[in-house]
Structure formats: C-alpha cells, structure tokens
PDB file of C-alpha atoms and ligand atoms in Angstrom:
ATOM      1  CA  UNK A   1      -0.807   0.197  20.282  1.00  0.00           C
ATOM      2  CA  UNK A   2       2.821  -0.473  19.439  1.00  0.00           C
ATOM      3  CA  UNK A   3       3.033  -2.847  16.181  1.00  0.00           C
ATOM      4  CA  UNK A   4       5.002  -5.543  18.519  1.00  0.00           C
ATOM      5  CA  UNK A   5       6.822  -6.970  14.926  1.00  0.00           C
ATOM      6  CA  UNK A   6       8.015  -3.988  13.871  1.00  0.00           C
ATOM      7  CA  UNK A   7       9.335  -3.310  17.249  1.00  0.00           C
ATOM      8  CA  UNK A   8      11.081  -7.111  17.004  1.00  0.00           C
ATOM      9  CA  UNK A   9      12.130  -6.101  13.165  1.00  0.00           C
ATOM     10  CA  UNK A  10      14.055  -2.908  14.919  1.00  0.00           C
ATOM     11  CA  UNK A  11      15.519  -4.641  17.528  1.00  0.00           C
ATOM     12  CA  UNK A  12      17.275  -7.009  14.991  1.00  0.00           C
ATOM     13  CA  UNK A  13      18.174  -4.373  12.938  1.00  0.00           C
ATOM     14  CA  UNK A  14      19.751  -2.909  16.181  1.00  0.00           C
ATOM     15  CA  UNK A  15      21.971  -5.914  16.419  1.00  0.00           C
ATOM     16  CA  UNK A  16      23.015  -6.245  12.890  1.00  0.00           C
ATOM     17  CA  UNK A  17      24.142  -2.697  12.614  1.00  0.00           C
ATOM     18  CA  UNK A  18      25.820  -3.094  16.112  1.00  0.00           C
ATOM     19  CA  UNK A  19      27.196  -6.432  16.906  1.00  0.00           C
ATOM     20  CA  UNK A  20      30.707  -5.404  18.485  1.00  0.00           C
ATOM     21  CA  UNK A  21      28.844  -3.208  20.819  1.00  0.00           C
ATOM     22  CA  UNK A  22      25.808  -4.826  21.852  1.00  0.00           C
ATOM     23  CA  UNK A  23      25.558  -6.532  24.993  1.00  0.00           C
ATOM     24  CA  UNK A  24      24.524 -10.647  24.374  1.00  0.00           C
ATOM     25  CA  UNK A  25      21.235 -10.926  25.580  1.00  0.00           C
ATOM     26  CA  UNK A  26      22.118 -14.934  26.826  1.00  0.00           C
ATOM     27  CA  UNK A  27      24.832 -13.233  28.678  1.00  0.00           C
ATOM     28  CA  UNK A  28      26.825 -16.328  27.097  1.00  0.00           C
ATOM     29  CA  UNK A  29      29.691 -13.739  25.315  1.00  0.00           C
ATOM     30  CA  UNK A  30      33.084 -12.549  27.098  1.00  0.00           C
ATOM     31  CA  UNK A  31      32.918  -9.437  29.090  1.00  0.00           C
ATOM     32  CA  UNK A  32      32.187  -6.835  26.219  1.00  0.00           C
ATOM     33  CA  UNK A  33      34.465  -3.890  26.075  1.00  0.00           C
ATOM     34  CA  UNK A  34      33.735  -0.213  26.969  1.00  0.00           C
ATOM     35  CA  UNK A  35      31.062   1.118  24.950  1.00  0.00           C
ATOM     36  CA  UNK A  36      32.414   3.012  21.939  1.00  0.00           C
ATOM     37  CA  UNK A  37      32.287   7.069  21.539  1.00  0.00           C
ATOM     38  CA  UNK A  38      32.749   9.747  19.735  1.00  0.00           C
ATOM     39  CA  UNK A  39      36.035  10.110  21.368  1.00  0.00           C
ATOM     40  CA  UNK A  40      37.928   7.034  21.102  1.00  0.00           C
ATOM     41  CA  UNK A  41      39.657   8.387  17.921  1.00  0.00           C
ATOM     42  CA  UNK A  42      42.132   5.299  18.492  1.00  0.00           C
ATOM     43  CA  UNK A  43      39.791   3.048  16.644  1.00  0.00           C
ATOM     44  CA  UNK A  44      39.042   2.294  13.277  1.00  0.00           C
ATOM     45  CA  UNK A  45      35.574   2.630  13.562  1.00  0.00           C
ATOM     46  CA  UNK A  46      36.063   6.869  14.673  1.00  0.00           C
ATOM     47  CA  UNK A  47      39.280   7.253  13.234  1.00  0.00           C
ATOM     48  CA  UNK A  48      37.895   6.726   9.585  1.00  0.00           C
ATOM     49  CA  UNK A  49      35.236   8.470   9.871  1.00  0.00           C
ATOM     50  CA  UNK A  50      34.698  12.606   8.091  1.00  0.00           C
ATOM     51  CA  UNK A  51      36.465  14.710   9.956  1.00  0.00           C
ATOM     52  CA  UNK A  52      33.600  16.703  10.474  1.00  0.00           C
ATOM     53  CA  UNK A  53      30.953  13.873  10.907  1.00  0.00           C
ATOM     54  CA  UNK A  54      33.737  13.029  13.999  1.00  0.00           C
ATOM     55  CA  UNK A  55      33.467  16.236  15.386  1.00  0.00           C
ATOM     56  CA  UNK A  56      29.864  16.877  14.774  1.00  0.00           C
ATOM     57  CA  UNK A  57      28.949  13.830  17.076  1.00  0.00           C
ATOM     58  CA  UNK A  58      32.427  15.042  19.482  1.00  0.00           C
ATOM     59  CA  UNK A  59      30.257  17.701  20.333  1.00  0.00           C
ATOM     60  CA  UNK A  60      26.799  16.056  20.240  1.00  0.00           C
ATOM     61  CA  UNK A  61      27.929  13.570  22.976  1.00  0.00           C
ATOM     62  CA  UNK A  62      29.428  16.600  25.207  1.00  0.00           C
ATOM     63  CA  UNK A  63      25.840  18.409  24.843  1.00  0.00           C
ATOM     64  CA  UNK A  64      23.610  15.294  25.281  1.00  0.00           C
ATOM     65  CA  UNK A  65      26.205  14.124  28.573  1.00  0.00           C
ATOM     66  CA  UNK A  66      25.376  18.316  30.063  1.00  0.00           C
ATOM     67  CA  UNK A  67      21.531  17.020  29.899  1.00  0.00           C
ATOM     68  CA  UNK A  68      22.023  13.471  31.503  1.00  0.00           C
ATOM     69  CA  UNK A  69      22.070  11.607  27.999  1.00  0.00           C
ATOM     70  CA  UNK A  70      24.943   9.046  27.834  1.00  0.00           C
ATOM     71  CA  UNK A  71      25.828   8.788  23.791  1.00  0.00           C
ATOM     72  CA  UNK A  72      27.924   5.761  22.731  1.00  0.00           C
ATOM     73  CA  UNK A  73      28.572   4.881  18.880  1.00  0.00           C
ATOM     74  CA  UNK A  74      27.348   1.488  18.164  1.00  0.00           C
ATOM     75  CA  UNK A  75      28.651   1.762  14.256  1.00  0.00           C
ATOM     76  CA  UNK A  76      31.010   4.377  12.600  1.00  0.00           C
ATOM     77  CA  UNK A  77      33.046   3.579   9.946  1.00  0.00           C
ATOM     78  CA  UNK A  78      33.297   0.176   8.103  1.00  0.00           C
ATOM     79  CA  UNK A  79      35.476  -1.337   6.221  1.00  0.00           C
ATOM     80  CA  UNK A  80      34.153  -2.770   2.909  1.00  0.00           C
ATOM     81  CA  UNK A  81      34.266  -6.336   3.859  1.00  0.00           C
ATOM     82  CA  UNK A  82      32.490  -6.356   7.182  1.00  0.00           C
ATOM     83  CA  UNK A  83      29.450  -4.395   5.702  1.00  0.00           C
ATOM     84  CA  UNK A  84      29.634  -7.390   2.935  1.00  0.00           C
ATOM     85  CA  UNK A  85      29.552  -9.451   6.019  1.00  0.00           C
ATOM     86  CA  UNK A  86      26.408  -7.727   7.604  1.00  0.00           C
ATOM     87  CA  UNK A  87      24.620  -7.822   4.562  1.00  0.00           C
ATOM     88  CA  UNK A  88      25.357 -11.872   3.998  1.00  0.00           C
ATOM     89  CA  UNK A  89      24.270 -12.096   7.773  1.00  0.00           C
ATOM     90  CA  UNK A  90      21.009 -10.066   7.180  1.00  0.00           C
ATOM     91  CA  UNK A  91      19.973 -12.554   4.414  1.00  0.00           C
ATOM     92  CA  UNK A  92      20.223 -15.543   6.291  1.00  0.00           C
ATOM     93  CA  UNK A  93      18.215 -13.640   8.662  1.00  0.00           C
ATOM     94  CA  UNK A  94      15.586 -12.239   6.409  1.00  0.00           C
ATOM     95  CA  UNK A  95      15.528 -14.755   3.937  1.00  0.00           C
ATOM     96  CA  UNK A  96      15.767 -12.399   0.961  1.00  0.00           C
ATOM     97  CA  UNK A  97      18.369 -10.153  -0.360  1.00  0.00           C
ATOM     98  CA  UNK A  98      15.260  -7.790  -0.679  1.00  0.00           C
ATOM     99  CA  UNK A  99      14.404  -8.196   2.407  1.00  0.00           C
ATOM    100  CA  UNK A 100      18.071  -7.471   4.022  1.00  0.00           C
ATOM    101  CA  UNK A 101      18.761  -4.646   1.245  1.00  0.00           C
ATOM    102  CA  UNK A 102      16.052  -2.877   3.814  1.00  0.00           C
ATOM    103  CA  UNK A 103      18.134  -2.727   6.629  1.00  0.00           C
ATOM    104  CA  UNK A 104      21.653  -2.787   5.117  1.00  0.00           C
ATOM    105  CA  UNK A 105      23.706  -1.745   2.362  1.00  0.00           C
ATOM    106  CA  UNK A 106      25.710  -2.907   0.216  1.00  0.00           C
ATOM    107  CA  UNK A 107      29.363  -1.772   0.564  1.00  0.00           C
ATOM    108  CA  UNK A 108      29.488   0.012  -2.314  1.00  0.00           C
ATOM    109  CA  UNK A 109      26.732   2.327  -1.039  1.00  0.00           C
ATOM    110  CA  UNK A 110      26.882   1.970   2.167  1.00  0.00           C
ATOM    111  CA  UNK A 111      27.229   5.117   4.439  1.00  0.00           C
ATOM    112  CA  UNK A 112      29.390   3.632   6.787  1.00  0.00           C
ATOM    113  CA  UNK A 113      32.022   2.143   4.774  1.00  0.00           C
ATOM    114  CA  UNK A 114      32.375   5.904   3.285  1.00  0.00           C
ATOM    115  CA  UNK A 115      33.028   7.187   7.035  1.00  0.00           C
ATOM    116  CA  UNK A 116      30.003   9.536   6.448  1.00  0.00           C
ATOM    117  CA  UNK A 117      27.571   7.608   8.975  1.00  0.00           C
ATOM    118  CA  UNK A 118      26.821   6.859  12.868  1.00  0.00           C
ATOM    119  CA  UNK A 119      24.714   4.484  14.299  1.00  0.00           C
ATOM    120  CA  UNK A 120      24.327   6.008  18.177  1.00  0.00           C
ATOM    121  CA  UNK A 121      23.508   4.135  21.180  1.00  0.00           C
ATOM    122  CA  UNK A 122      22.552   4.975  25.254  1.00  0.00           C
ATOM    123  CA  UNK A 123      19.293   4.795  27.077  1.00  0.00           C
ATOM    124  CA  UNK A 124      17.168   7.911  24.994  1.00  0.00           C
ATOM    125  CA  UNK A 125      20.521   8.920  22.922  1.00  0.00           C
ATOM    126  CA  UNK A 126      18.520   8.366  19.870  1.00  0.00           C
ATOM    127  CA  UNK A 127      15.465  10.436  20.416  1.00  0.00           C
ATOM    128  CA  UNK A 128      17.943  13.167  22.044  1.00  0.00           C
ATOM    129  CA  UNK A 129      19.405  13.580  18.723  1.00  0.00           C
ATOM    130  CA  UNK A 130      16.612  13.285  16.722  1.00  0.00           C
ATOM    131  CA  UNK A 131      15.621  16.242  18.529  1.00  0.00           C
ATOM    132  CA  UNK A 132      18.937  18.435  18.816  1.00  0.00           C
ATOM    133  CA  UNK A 133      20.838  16.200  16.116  1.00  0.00           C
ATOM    134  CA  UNK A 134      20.258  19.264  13.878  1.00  0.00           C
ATOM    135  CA  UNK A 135      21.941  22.127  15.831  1.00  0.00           C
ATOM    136  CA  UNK A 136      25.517  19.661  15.081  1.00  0.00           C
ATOM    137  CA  UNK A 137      24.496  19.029  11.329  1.00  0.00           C
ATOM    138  CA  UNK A 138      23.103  15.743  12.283  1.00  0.00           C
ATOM    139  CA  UNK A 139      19.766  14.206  10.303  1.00  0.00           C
ATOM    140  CA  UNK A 140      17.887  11.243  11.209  1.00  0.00           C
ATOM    141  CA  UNK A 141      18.034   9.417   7.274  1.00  0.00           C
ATOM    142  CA  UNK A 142      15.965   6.559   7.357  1.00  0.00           C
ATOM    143  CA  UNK A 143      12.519   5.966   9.284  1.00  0.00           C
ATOM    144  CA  UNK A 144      13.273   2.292  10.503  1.00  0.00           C
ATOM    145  CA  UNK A 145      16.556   3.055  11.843  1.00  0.00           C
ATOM    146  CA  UNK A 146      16.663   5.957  14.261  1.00  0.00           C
ATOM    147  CA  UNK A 147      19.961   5.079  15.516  1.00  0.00           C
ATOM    148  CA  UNK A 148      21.330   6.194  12.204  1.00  0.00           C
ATOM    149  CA  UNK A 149      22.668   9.508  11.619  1.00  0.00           C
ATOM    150  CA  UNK A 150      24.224  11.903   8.861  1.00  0.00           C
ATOM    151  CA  UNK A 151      25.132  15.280   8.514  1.00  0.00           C
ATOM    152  CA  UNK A 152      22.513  16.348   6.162  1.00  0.00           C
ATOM    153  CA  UNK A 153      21.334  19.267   7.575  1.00  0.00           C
ATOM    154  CA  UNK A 154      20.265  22.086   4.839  1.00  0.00           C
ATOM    155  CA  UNK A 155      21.408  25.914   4.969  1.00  0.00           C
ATOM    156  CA  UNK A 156      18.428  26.667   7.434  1.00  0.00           C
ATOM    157  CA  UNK A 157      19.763  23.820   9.553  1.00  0.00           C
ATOM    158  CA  UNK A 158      16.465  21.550   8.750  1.00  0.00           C
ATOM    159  CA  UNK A 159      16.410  17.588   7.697  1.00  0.00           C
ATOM    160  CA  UNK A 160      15.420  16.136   4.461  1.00  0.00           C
ATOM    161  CA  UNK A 161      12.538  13.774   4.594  1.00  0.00           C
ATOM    162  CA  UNK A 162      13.152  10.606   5.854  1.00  0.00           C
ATOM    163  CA  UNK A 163      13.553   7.497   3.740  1.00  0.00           C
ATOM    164  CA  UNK A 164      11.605   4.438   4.437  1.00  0.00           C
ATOM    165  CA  UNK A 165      14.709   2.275   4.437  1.00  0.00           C
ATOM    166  CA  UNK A 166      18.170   1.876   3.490  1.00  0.00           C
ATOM    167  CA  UNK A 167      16.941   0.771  -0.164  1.00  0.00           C
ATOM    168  CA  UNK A 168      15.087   3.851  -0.548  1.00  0.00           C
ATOM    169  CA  UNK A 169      18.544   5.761  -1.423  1.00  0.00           C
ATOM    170  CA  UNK A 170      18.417   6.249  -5.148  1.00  0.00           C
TER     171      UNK A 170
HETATM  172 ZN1   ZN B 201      23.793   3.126  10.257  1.00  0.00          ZN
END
C-alpha cells in the first residue's frame, strides 16, 4: 500500500519547487499562464539555464511529445533570492530548517540557481524520463523528488545512485 504521508510530503514538495506553474488547487488564483517548456528560451527561468542542460531537455520534450508525453518545466533556473525565498517558505511549512533543508537548498548550493537543474512537469513526464532521461544525459538525483533532473549521466550513459534528499549532497 502507498505510504499516503509520503505521498502528501511529495505533493508539497511539488508545490514548493513549482509555485509559478502549478495550478491553485482552490481555483481562487488568476488564470495561470501557459505551462513553461523547454522552449520558451524568452524566460529567465530557460534562458539561464546550461546551454546544454537547455538543449538536453529541448530534445527530451520533442521525444517524450513523438510518444504522447506532454513535458512542461515547472522549475529551471533561479535566481539566488527566490530559492532563499523557497527555503524560508519550506520552514514555515516544515517547522525546521532540517526539515526544509530536505526538500530545498540553500542558494548557495542549490542546483537551480546554478542553471544546472529541471524540475519537469505533465501527466507521466516524470516517469517518462526517469526511464529515457538517460539517452539526453538526464539523471533522476534525488529519491523524493522525481521531478528533478540533471545531466549526470556517466561515460556508459548510466545514473549515479540516487540521494535520499536534497541534504544528502555532500
Ligand atoms: Zn529541482
């Protein structure tokens, strides 16, 4: 049986690493804007990201959208003061720094702020690129957030071992 907290622990984490492109579940919000991809290299959020991260996930999206697979980005690049944001917003919500430091960096470390991370989004986009993420370079890092990916891949094309969480990364 599904452990229904951990499954309520992702979904928060889902938010926090996406809140400009998740849809308000009160249905309160404005209209939100088109989903984000790959492609919009007009914003921030794609535009700062590697150049070959970008393009890695460019051509993910076009291979996942031949099979059916809809691939948005939820979280690209960030600058330093809205991942200090996320992370003060992840301790109110987990009550300890500890606690947040599990699902979000600080921007020092942080992934995204270095333009070197995606968080995807789309009904089954995630588990389509845990499963052909490799082929583009793209690794699955951390076991609670498979959402999040990195090119990581080794010579032979395989992953490294997941981490347990984002404060597994020393
Ligand atoms: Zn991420």
């Amino acid at each position: 049986m599904r452990n229904l907290a951990a499954t309520a622990t992702l979904a928060v984490a889902a938010v926090l690493s996406a809140p400009a492109a998740q849809a308000d579940p009160t249905g309160t919000a404005a209209p939100q804007p088109q989903p984000l991809t790959a492609y919009d290299v007009h914003d921030p959020a794609i535009a700062n990201l590697d150049p070959v991260l970008r393009s890695a996930v460019q051509n993910a999206t076009s291979a996942a959208a031949t099979e059916g697979v809809t691939m948005t980005v939820t979280s690209g690049w960030r600058s330093p003061e809205f991942q200090q944001q996320l992370l003060d917003e992840a301790v109110g919500t987990y009550g300890t720094y500890e606690a947040a430091r599990r699902y979000v960096q600080t921007p020092d470390r942080s992934r995204h702020v270095a333009g070197a991370a995606v968080d995807i989004g789309g009904p089954g986009a995630d588990q389509w690129m845990i499963t052909n993420g490799p082929r583009f370079g793209l690794c699955q890092i951390y076991a609670n957030e498979p959402w999040h990916f990195e090119l990581s891949t080794d010579m032979f094309g395989g992953c490294p071992p997941l981490l347990p969480d984002a404060a597994d990364t020393h």
